[in-house]
């Protein structure tokens, strides 16, 4: 076993050993078929952003996805219709109520959020249904792409819930009576029952959560399942509403977007870090897996994964602030040295985002004798620039130029370039020496 495999698998095994003996909670029995689950089953799985898979225990035991389907069908609705349209039908407020509560907005009857049954039934109903692409086919396809393999339906669980799901039918009729159900309640609920009966494993759940954490691209298959903004929107609703009436406490203590289901599945996503899936059918009073909750809570605490606990303060972005006469390539001649003295050089490294771009611009403002003279920005060691950072650097350079400071950029990979760049674009060169030479020449001329 390699070092990484050993370290991560060991962490999962420790959690498994720590909580496998906990037998608090009850297996759900209001859907008769779910009562047949093995109360001792316990599986943990984690998938990294590089698609590395780690698991222990019953991570490949199949069970039905139940409410863990809700964020993914919400993602599908958002992808097809957009946030504004979906929000006309389903709100995004934590309800503080149980999963099957009549949690509808006063006045409009709009369900509070897509993570409780009322909101999930409406979300399912929003998925387009056409002869060429029937609603459930689209849902199964979407869940499968999130998991990275073809999923199927547990027909026995479906039949069991269809037989006993009157409360969900009642909810659907109630919603239609107040306005916001765009389709026949019976059809909407039948599709919702089928979606809840899709069979998954803890490893599938980890892949699904990892896809959300990875900005909508499945890290196992490379498939872009939903656009990045949709993945962020879904994680936001999971963070505030994913754990039903204990969502606030979960965000406070565990600090990760999550979603639980009554069959014992639980997902948690560390944005840009990992997806986790757990399976243990013993549920707490709120309908969430007891051992899953304990395991993810402990992992978050041990590895410092709480979202609000900012572990990712960017390392040094600006690696050098100097003047060109101090560079090894500076000429020896006195006259040229003096000209080089007027050229400040700021070098940056790594991936530049908003925070990093702010640091770079601040350093450029300050560089040079009392913040005057020419300034060269060296991007040779920059590995990536996102669209926000590019726009900030371009406008910062333009502002410096407008203030009378000559600027040039060492940007061999054209990271600052934009399509349609004209004369007003930043002056970019292949090397730092060329950028400096241009500024020195400007000064001479
Ligand atoms: N199919 C279940 C129901 O609608 C899902 C509930 C859950 O997993 O929380 O009752």
mmCIF file of C-alpha atoms in Angstrom, residues 321-324 340-346 360-377 393-409 424-427 435 438-440 442-443:
data_model
loop_
_atom_site.group_PDB
_atom_site.id
_atom_site.type_symbol
_atom_site.label_atom_id
_atom_site.label_comp_id
_atom_site.label_asym_id
_atom_site.label_seq_id
_atom_site.Cartn_x
_atom_site.Cartn_y
_atom_site.Cartn_z
ATOM 1 C CA UNK A 321 9.844 43.068 -5.212
ATOM 2 C CA UNK A 322 13.007 44.771 -6.379
ATOM 3 C CA UNK A 323 14.408 47.098 -8.986
ATOM 4 C CA UNK A 324 15.919 45.933 -12.236
ATOM 5 C CA UNK A 340 17.533 50.076 -14.381
ATOM 6 C CA UNK A 341 17.140 51.578 -10.923
ATOM 7 C CA UNK A 342 13.986 53.280 -12.168
ATOM 8 C CA UNK A 343 12.356 49.957 -13.112
ATOM 9 C CA UNK A 344 10.597 48.094 -10.320
ATOM 10 C CA UNK A 345 10.097 44.350 -10.691
ATOM 11 C CA UNK A 346 7.333 42.381 -9.006
ATOM 12 C CA UNK A 360 0.183 41.513 -6.675
ATOM 13 C CA UNK A 361 -1.476 44.867 -7.405
ATOM 14 C CA UNK A 362 -0.670 46.139 -3.923
ATOM 15 C CA UNK A 363 2.985 45.174 -4.404
ATOM 16 C CA UNK A 364 3.055 46.916 -7.808
ATOM 17 C CA UNK A 365 1.572 50.091 -6.322
ATOM 18 C CA UNK A 366 4.221 50.138 -3.619
ATOM 19 C CA UNK A 367 7.181 49.070 -5.778
ATOM 20 C CA UNK A 368 9.745 51.521 -7.117
ATOM 21 C CA UNK A 369 11.150 54.661 -5.496
ATOM 22 C CA UNK A 370 8.141 55.951 -3.536
ATOM 23 C CA UNK A 371 5.774 54.140 -5.833
ATOM 24 C CA UNK A 372 6.935 55.870 -9.015
ATOM 25 C CA UNK A 373 8.766 54.845 -12.180
ATOM 26 C CA UNK A 374 8.303 51.891 -14.477
ATOM 27 C CA UNK A 375 7.115 48.551 -13.206
ATOM 28 C CA UNK A 376 7.562 45.070 -14.622
ATOM 29 C CA UNK A 377 5.238 42.275 -13.591
ATOM 30 C CA UNK A 393 -4.453 42.634 -13.246
ATOM 31 C CA UNK A 394 -5.373 44.051 -16.636
ATOM 32 C CA UNK A 395 -7.278 46.974 -15.146
ATOM 33 C CA UNK A 396 -4.569 47.503 -12.496
ATOM 34 C CA UNK A 397 -1.905 47.706 -15.230
ATOM 35 C CA UNK A 398 -4.082 50.106 -17.235
ATOM 36 C CA UNK A 399 -4.521 52.303 -14.168
ATOM 37 C CA UNK A 400 -0.767 52.376 -13.502
ATOM 38 C CA UNK A 401 -0.203 53.394 -17.119
ATOM 39 C CA UNK A 402 -2.867 56.100 -16.831
ATOM 40 C CA UNK A 403 -1.025 57.353 -13.726
ATOM 41 C CA UNK A 404 2.066 57.810 -15.884
ATOM 42 C CA UNK A 405 3.961 54.657 -14.829
ATOM 43 C CA UNK A 406 5.322 52.592 -17.710
ATOM 44 C CA UNK A 407 4.448 48.918 -17.399
ATOM 45 C CA UNK A 408 5.467 45.654 -19.030
ATOM 46 C CA UNK A 409 4.717 42.036 -18.238
ATOM 47 C CA UNK A 424 -4.674 49.040 -24.953
ATOM 48 C CA UNK A 425 -3.731 45.486 -23.940
ATOM 49 C CA UNK A 426 -0.892 44.945 -21.426
ATOM 50 C CA UNK A 427 2.557 44.893 -23.025
ATOM 51 C CA UNK A 435 10.150 43.421 -20.329
ATOM 52 C CA UNK A 438 11.451 47.781 -22.944
ATOM 53 C CA UNK A 439 10.892 49.882 -19.828
ATOM 54 C CA UNK A 440 14.548 50.993 -19.815
ATOM 55 C CA UNK A 442 11.095 53.906 -22.739
ATOM 56 C CA UNK A 443 12.983 55.802 -20.074
#
